[in-house]
Short mmCIF file of C-alpha atoms and ligand atoms in Angstrom, two decimals:
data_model
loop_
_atom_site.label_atom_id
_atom_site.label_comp_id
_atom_site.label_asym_id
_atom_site.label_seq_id
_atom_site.Cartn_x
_atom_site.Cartn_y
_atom_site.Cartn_z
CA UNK A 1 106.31 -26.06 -3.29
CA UNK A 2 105.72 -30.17 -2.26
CA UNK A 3 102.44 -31.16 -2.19
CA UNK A 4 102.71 -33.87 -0.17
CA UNK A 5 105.71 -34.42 2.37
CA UNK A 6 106.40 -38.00 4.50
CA UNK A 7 106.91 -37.06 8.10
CA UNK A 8 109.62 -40.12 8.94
CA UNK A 9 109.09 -39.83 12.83
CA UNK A 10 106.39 -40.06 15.81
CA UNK A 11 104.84 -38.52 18.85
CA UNK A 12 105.15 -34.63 19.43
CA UNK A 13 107.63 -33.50 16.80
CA UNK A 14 105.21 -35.66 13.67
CA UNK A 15 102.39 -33.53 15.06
CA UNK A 16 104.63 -30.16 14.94
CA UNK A 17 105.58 -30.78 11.47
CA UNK A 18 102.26 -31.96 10.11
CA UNK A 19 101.14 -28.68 11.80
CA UNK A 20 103.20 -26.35 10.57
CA UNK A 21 102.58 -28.18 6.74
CA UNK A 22 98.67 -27.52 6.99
CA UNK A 23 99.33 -24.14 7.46
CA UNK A 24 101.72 -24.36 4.58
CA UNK A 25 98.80 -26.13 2.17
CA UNK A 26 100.69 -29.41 2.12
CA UNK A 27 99.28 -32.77 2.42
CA UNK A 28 101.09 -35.07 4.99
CA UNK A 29 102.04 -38.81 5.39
CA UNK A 30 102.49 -40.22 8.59
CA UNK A 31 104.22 -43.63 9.35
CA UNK A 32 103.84 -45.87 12.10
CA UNK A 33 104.70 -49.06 13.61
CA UNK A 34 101.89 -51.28 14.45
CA UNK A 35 102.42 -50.38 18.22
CA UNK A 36 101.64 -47.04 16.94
CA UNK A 37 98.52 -47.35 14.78
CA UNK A 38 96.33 -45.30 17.26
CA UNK A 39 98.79 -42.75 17.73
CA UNK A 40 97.89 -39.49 17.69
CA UNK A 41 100.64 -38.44 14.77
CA UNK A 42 98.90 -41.05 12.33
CA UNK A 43 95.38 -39.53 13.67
CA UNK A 44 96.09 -36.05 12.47
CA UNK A 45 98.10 -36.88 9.35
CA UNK A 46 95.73 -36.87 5.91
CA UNK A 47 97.21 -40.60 5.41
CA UNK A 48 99.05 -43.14 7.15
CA UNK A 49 101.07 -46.33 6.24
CA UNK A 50 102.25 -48.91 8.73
CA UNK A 51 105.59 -49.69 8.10
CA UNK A 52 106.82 -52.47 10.57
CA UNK A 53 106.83 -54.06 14.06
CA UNK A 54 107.20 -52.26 17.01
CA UNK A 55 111.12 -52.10 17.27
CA UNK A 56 112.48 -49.02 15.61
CA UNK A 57 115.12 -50.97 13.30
CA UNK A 58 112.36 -52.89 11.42
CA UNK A 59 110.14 -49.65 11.09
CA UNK A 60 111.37 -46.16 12.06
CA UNK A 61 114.42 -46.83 11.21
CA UNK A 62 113.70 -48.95 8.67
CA UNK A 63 115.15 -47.21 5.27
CA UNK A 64 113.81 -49.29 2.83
CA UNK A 65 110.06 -49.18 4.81
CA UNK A 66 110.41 -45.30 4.42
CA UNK A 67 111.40 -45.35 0.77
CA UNK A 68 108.60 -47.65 -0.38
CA UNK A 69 105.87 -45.40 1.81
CA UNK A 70 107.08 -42.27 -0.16
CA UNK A 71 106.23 -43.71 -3.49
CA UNK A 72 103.09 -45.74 -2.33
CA UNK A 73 101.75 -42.37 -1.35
CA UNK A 74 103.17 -40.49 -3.89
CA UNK A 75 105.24 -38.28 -1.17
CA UNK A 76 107.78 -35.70 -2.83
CA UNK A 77 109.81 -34.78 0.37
CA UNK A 78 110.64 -36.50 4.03
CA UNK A 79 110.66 -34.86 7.41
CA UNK A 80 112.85 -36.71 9.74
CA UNK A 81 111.81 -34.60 13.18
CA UNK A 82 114.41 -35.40 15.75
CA UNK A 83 116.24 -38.10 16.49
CA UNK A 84 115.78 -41.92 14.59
CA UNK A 85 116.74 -41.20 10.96
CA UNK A 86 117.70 -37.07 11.41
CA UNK A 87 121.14 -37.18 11.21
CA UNK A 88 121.68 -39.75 9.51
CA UNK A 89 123.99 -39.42 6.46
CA UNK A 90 123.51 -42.57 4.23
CA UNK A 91 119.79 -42.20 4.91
CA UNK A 92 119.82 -38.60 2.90
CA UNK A 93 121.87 -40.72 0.00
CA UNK A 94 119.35 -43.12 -0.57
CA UNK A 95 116.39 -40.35 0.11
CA UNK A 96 118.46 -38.36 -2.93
CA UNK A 97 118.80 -41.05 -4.70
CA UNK A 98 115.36 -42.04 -4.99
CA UNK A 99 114.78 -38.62 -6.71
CA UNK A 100 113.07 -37.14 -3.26
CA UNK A 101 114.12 -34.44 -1.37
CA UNK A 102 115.59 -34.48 2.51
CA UNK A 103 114.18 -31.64 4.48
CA UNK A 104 117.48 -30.92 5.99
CA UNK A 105 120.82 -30.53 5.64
CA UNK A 106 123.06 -32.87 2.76
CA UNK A 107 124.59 -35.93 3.92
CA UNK A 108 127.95 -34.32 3.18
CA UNK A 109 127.05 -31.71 6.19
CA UNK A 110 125.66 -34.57 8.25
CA UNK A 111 128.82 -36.51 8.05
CA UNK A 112 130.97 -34.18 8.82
CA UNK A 113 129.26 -32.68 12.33
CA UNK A 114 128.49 -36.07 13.13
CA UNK A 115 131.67 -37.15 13.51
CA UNK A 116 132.64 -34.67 16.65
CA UNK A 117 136.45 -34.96 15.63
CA UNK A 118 136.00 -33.46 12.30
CA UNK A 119 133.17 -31.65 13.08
CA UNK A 120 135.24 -29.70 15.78
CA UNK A 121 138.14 -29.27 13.20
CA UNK A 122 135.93 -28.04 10.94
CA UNK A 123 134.38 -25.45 13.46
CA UNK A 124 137.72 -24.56 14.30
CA UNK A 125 139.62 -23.57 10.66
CA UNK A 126 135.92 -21.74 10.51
CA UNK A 127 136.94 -19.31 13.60
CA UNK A 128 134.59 -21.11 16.33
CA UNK A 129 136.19 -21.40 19.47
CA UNK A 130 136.56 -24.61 20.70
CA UNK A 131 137.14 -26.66 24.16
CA UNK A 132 140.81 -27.30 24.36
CA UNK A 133 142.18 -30.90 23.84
CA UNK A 134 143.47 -33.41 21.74
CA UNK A 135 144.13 -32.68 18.35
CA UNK A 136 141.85 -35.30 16.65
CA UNK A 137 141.80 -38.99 18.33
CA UNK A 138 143.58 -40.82 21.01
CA UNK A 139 144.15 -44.19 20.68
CA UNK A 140 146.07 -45.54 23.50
CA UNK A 141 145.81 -45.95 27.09
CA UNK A 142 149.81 -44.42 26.63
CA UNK A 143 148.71 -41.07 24.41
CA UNK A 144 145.42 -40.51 26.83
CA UNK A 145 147.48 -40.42 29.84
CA UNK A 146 150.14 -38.02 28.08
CA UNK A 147 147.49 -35.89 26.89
CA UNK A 148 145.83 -35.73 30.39
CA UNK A 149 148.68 -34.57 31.80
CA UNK A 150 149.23 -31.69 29.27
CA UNK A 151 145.66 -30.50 28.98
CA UNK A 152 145.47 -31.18 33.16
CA UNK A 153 143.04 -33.05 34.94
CA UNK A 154 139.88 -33.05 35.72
CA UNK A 155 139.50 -34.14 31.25
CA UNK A 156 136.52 -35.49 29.82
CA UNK A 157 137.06 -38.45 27.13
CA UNK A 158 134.20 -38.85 24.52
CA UNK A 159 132.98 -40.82 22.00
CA UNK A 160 133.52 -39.50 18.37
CA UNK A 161 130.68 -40.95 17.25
CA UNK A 162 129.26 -40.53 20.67
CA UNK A 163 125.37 -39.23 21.41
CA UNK A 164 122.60 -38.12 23.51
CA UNK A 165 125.17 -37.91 26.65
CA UNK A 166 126.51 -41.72 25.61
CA UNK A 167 129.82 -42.10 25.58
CA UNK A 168 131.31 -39.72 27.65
CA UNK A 169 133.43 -40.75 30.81
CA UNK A 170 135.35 -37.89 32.93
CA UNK A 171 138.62 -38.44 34.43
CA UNK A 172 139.21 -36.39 37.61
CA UNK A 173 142.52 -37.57 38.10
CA UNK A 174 145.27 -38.98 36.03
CA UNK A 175 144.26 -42.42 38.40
CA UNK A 176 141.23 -42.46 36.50
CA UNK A 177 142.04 -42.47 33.53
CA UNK A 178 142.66 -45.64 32.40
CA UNK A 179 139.20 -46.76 33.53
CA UNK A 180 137.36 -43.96 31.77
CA UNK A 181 139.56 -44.36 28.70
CA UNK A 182 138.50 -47.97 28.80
CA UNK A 183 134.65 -47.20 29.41
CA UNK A 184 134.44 -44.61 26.89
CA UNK A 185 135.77 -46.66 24.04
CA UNK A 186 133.54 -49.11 24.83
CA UNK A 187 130.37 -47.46 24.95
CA UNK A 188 131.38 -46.12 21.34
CA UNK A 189 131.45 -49.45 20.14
CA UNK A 190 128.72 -50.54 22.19
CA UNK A 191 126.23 -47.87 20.98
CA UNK A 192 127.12 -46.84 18.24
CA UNK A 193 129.62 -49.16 16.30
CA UNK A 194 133.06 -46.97 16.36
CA UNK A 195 135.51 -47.27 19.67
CA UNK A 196 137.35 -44.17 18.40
CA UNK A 197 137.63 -41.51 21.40
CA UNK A 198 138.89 -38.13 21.71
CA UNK A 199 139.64 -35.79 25.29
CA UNK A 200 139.06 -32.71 26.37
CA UNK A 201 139.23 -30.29 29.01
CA UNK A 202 136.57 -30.91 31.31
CA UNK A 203 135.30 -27.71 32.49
CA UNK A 204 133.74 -27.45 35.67
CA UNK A 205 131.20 -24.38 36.14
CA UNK A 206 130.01 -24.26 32.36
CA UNK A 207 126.82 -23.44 31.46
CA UNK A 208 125.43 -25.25 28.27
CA UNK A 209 124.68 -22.20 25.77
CA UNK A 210 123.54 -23.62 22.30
CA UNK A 211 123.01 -21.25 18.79
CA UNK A 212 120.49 -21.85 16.72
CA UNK A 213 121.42 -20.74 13.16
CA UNK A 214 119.84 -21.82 9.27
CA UNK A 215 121.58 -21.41 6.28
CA UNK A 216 119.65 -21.18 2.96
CA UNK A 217 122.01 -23.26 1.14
CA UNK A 218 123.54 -20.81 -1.04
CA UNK A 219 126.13 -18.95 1.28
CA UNK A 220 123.65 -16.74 3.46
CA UNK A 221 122.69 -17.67 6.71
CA UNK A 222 121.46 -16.08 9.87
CA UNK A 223 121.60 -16.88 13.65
CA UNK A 224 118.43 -16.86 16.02
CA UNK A 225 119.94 -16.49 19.13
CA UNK A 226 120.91 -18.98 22.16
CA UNK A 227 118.93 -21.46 24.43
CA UNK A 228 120.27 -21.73 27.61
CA UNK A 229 119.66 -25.76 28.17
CA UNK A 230 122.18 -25.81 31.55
CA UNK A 231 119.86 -28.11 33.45
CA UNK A 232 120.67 -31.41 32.89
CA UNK A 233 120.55 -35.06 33.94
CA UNK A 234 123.25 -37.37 32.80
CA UNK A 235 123.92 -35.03 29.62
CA UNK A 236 120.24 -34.60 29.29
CA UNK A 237 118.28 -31.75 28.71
CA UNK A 238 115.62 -30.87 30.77
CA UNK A 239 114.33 -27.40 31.41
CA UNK A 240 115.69 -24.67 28.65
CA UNK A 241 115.03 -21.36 28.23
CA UNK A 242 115.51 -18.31 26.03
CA UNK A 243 117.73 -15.85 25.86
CA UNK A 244 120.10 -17.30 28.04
CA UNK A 245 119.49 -15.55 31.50
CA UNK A 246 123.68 -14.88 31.65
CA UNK A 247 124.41 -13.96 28.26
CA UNK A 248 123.98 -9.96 27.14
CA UNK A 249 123.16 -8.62 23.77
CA UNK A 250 126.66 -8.05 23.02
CA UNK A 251 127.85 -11.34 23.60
CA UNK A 252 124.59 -12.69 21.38
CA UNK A 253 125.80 -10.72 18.63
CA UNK A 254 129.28 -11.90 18.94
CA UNK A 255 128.98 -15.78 19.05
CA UNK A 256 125.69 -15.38 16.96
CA UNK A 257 127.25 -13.79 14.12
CA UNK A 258 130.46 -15.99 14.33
CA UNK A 259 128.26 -18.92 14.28
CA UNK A 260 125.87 -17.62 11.11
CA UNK A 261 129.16 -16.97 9.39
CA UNK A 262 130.83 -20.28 10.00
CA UNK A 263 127.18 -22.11 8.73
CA UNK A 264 127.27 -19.38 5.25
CA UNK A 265 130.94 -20.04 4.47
CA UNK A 266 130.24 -24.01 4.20
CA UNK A 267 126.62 -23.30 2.56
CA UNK A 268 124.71 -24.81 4.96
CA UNK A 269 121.07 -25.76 4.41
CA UNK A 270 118.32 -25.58 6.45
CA UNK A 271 117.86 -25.33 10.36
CA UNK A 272 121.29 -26.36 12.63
CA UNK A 273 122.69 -25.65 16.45
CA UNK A 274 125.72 -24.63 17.40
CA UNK A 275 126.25 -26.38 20.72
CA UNK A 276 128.85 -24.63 23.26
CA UNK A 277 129.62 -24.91 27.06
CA UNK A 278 130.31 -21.29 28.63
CA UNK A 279 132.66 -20.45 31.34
CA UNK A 280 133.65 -17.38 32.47
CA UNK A 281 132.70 -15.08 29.67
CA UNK A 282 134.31 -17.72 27.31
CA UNK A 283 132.11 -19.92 24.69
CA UNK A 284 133.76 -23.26 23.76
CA UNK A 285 131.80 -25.42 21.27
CA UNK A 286 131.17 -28.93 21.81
CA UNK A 287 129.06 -29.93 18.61
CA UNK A 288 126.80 -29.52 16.25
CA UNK A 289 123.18 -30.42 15.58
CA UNK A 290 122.40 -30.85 12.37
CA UNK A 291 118.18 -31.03 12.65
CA UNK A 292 115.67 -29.51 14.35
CA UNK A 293 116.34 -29.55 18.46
CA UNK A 294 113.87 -30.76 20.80
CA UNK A 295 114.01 -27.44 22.86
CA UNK A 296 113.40 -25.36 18.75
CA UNK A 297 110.01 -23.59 20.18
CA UNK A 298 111.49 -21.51 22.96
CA UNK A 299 113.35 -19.81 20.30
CA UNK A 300 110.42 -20.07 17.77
CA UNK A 301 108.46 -18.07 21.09
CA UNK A 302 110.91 -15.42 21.25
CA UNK A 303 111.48 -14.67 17.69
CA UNK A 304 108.17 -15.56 16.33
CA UNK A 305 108.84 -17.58 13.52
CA UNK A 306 108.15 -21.70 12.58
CA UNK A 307 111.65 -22.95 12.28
CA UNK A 308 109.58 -25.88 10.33
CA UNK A 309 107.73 -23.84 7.67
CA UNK A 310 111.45 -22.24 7.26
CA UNK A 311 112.86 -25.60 7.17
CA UNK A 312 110.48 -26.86 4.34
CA UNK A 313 110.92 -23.67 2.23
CA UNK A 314 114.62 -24.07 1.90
CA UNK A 315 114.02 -27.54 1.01
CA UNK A 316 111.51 -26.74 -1.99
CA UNK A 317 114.07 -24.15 -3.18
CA UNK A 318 112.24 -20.92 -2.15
CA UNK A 319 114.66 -18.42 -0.52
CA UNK A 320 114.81 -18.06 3.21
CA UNK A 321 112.47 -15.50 4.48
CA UNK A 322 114.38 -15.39 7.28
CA UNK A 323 116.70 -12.09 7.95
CA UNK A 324 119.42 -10.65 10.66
CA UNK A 325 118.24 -7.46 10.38
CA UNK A 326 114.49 -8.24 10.72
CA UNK A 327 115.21 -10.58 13.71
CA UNK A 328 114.65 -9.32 17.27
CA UNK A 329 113.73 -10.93 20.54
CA UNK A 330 110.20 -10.71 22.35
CA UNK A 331 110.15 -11.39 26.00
CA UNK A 332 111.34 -14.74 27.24
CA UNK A 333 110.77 -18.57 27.05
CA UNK A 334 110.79 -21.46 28.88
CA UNK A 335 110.51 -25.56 27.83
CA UNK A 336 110.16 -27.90 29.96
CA UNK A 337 109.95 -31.93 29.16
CA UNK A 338 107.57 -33.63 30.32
CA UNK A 339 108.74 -37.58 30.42
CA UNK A 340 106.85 -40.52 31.41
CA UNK A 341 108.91 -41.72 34.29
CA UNK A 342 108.75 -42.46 37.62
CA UNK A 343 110.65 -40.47 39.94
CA UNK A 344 112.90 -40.29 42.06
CA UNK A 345 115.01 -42.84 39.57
CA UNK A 346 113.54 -41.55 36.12
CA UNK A 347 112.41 -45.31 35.35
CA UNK A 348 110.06 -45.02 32.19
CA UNK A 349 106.82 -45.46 33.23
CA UNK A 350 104.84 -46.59 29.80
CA UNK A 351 100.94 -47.33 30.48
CA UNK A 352 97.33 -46.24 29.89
CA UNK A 353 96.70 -42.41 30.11
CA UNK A 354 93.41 -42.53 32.05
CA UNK A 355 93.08 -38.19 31.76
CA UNK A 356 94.97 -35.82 29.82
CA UNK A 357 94.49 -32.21 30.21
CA UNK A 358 96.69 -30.02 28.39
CA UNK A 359 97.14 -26.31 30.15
CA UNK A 360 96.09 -22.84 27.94
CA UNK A 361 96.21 -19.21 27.78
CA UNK A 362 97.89 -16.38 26.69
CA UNK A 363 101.57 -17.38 26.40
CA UNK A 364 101.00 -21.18 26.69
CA UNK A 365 102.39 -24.32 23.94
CA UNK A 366 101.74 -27.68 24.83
CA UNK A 367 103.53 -29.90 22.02
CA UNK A 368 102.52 -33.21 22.76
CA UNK A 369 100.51 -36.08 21.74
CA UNK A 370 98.83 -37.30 24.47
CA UNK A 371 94.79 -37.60 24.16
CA UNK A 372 92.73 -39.30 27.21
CA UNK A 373 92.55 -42.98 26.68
CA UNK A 374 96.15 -42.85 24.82
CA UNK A 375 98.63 -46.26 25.70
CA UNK A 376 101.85 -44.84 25.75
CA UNK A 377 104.20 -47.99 24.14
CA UNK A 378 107.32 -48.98 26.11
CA UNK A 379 109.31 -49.30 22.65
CA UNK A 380 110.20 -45.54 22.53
CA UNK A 381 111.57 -42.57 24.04
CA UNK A 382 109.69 -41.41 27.19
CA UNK A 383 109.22 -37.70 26.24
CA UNK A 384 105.60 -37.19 25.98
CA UNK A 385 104.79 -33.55 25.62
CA UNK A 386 106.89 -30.47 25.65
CA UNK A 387 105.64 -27.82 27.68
CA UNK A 388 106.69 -24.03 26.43
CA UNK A 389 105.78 -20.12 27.83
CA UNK A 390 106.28 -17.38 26.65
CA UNK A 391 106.30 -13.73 28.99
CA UNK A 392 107.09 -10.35 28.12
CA UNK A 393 109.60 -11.43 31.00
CA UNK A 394 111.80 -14.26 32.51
CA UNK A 395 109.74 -13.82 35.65
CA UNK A 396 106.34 -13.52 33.88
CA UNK A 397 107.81 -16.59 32.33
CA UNK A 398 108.23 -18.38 35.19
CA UNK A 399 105.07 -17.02 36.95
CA UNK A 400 103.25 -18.88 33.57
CA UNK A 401 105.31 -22.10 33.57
CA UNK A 402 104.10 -22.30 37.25
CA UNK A 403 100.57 -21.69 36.51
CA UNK A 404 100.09 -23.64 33.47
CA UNK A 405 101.69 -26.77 35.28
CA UNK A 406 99.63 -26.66 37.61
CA UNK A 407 96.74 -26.76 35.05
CA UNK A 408 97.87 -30.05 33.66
CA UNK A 409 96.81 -33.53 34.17
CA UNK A 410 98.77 -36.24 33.06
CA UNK A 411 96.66 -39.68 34.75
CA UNK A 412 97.81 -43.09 34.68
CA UNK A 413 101.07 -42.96 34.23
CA UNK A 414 104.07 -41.33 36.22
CA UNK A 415 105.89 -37.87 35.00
CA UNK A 416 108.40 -35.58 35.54
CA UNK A 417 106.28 -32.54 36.67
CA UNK A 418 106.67 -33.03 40.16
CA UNK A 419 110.29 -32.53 39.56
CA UNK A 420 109.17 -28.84 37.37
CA UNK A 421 107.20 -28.19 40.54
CA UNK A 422 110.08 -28.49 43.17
CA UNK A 423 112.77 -26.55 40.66
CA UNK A 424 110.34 -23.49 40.49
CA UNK A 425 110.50 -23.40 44.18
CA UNK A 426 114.23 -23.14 44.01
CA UNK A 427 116.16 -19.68 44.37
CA UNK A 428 118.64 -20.54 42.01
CA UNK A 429 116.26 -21.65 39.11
CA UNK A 430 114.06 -18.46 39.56
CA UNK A 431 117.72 -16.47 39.70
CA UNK A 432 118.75 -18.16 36.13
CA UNK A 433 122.16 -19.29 38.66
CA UNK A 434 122.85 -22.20 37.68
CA UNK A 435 125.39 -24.30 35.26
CA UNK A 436 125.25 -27.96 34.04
CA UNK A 437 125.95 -29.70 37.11
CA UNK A 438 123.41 -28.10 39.35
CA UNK A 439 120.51 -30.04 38.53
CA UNK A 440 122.66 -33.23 39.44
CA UNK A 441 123.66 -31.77 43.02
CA UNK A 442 119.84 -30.73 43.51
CA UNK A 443 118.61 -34.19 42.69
CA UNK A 444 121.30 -36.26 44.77
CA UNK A 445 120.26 -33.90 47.85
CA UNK A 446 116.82 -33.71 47.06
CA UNK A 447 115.36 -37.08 45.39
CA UNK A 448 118.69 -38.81 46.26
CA UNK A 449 119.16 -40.48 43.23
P1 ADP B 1 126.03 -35.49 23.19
O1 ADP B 1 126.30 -35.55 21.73
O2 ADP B 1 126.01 -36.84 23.82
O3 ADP B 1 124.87 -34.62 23.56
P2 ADP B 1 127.84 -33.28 23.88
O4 ADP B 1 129.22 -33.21 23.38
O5 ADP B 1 126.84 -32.36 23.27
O6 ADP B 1 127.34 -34.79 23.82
O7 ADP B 1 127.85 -33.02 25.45
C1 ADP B 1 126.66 -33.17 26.22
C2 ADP B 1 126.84 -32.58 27.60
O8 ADP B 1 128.00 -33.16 28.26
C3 ADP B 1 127.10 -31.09 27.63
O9 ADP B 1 125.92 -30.32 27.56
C4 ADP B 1 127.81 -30.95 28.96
O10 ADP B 1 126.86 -31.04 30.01
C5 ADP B 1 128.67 -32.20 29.04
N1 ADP B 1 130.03 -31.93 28.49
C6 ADP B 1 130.45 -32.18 27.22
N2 ADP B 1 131.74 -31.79 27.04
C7 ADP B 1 132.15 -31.28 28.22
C8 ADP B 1 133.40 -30.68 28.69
N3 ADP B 1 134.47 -30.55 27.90
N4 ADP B 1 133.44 -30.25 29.97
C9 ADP B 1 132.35 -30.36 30.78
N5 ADP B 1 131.18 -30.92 30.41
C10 ADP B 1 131.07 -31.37 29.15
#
């Protein structure tokens, strides 16, 4: 086992994996910008190194930075939490290269499901149902407008290299196409250097069902399950819950074990999610996730097991304690994301946290790292604490999300909980009735933005 891993990442998800290594006997290394030096990830971390300026490319994104804090502190093995360096294939080359080890998947696996072209063709010779649409990219106005009319409108056209709900335009009518073509393309180049686009059937009453499975690397692999993450805003998850309130233990055990068997046949390593929109009985996969999700504890609640701990065994080479057989759901869980950001327009709302009080009891996670006194930075993503239940129940659940937000104060700063207040009011969120355009309706009628 490591004795000392490098967690390449900040806020919540640094804390989560420092966590989970304690437990583990590991030693930890946290970096941070200098906008970050009182942050809360390099306070509980046994040593810190500053790596560079506030902007992410000169620090958390900074390869070379990473690299040289590794052997500075003598680090054996990186954690790249979510998002910045995660899924990013040339980073795991150079991390190999320098004789450490990734705690994730290879870069071969990266590149592949983070191109969503091949990644879909390679879910598909696998036996994972996919949305129909084009076979690989489009690249003119000409071919879009052909394939539109095949596949019939309303089609969504996406980014291959697309992300985090970027890059996606959707075309309700064959008049609308050449402006979404257009936009999409451009975004792609925009965001994330590569105009390539494909399209697809835009379904309209999905809901967003996502597996999570882990491989060990050596051709077994098991699945944990889905996370219903149907409320969204622009592509963006914010309330998810599991098990899925629609899906039954026969369909679970269907897609589940499709999905463990597609991730064992390529020998897939470590913890991954097998995203899918559902319609009418019918899963059709979008993508894949090849790193820890944001919304990882309601499934850690359920099935009682640190996806993290799992993720660092693999990575050391010790087999995966992790088995079908021995896998069975507890009760229910919810997440919700708490974001600094002023409603009703969701403008990030950085600033001085004058009180922080994070909410207890049975059944109660609050992943964040907030402490009273804390300045969140405007540099970086506005999620600042991840609040999860557990209930023997959805509605004990829900009755525990409600009580434990309103035991939290967030002062100083703006946040999403009012919004987590009004949706538990809502019939169709206590119901589980909704798909991934219903938080959109709610907030036009309700916030009106
Ligand atoms: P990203 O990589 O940006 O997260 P995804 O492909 O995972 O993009 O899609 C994100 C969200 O966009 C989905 O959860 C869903 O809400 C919507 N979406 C994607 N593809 C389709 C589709 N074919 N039909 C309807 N909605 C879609």
């Amino acid at each position: 086992m490591f004795k000392k891993i490098l967690i390449a990442n900040r806020g919540e998800i640094a804390l989560r994996v420092v966590r989970a290594a304690r437990e583990m006997g590991i030693a930890t290394v946290a970096v941070h910008s200098t906008a970050d030096a009182d942050a809360m990830h390099v306070r509980m971390a046994d040593e810190s190194v500053c790596i560079g300026p506030p902007a992410s490319p000169q620090s958390y994104l900074s390869v070379p930075a990473i690299i040289a804090a590794c052997e500075v502190t003598g680090a054996e093995a990186i954690h790249p939490g979510y998002g910045f360096l995660s899924e990013n294939a040339g980073f795991v080359q150079v991390v190999e290269d320098h004789g450490l080890t990734f705690i994730g998947p290879t870069a071969e696996h990266i590149r592949i499901m983070g191109d969503k072209i091949t990644a879909k063709d390679t879910m598909k010779a696998l036996g994972v149902p996919c949305v129909p649409g084009s076979d690989g990219g489009v690249a003119t106005l000409d071919d879009a407008k052909r394939i539109g009319a095949e596949i019939g409108y309303p089609v969504i056209i996406k980014a291959t290299a697309g992300g985090g709900g970027r890059g996606m335009k959707v075309a309700q009518t064959a008049a609308d196409m050449e402006k979404a073509f257009l936009t999409a393309r451009a975004e792609g180049k925009s965001n994330f250097g590569n105009d390539e686009v494909y399209i697809e059937k835009y379904l309209t009453t999905p809901r967003h069902i996502e597996i999570q499975v882990f491989g060990d690397g050596k051709g077994r692999a098991v699945h944990l399950g889905e996370r219903d993450c149907s409320l969204q805003r622009r592509h963006q998850k914010v309330f998810e819950e599991a098990p899925g309130p629609s899906i039954t233990a026969a369909e679970r055990a269907r897609i589940g074990k499709i999905c463990a068997d597609a991730v064992a046949n390529i020998n897939y390593i470590g913890a991954g999610t097998i995203e899918f929109l559902y319609e009418n009985g019918e899963f059709y996969f979008i993508e894949m996730n090849t790193r820890l999700q944001v919304e990882h504890p309601v499934t850690e609640s359920i099935f009682g097991v640190d996806l993290v701990r799992e993720q660092i065994r693999v990575a050391a080479g010790l087999p995966m304690e992790l088995n079908q057989d021995s896998l069975s759901i507890n009760g229910h869980s919810i997440e919700v994301r708490i974001n600094a950001e002023k409603l009703p327009n969701f403008s990030p709302c950085p600033g001085r946290i004058t009180q922080y009080h994070a909410p207890g009891g049975l059944g109660v996670r609050m992943d964040s790292a907030l402490y009273d006194g804390y300045s969140i930075p405007p540099y970086y993503d506005s999620l600042i604490g991840k609040l999860i239940v557990h209930g023997r129940d959805r509605p004990e659940a829900l009755a525990r999300l409600h009580r434990a937000l309103g035991e939290l104060i967030v002062d100083g700063v703006d946040t999403t909980v009012p919004l987590f207040h009004a949706l538990l009011a809502e019939p169709d969120v206590l119901s589980g009735a909704y798909n991934i355009h219903w938080l959109e309706h709610w907030l036009e009628t309700n916030l009106g933005g």
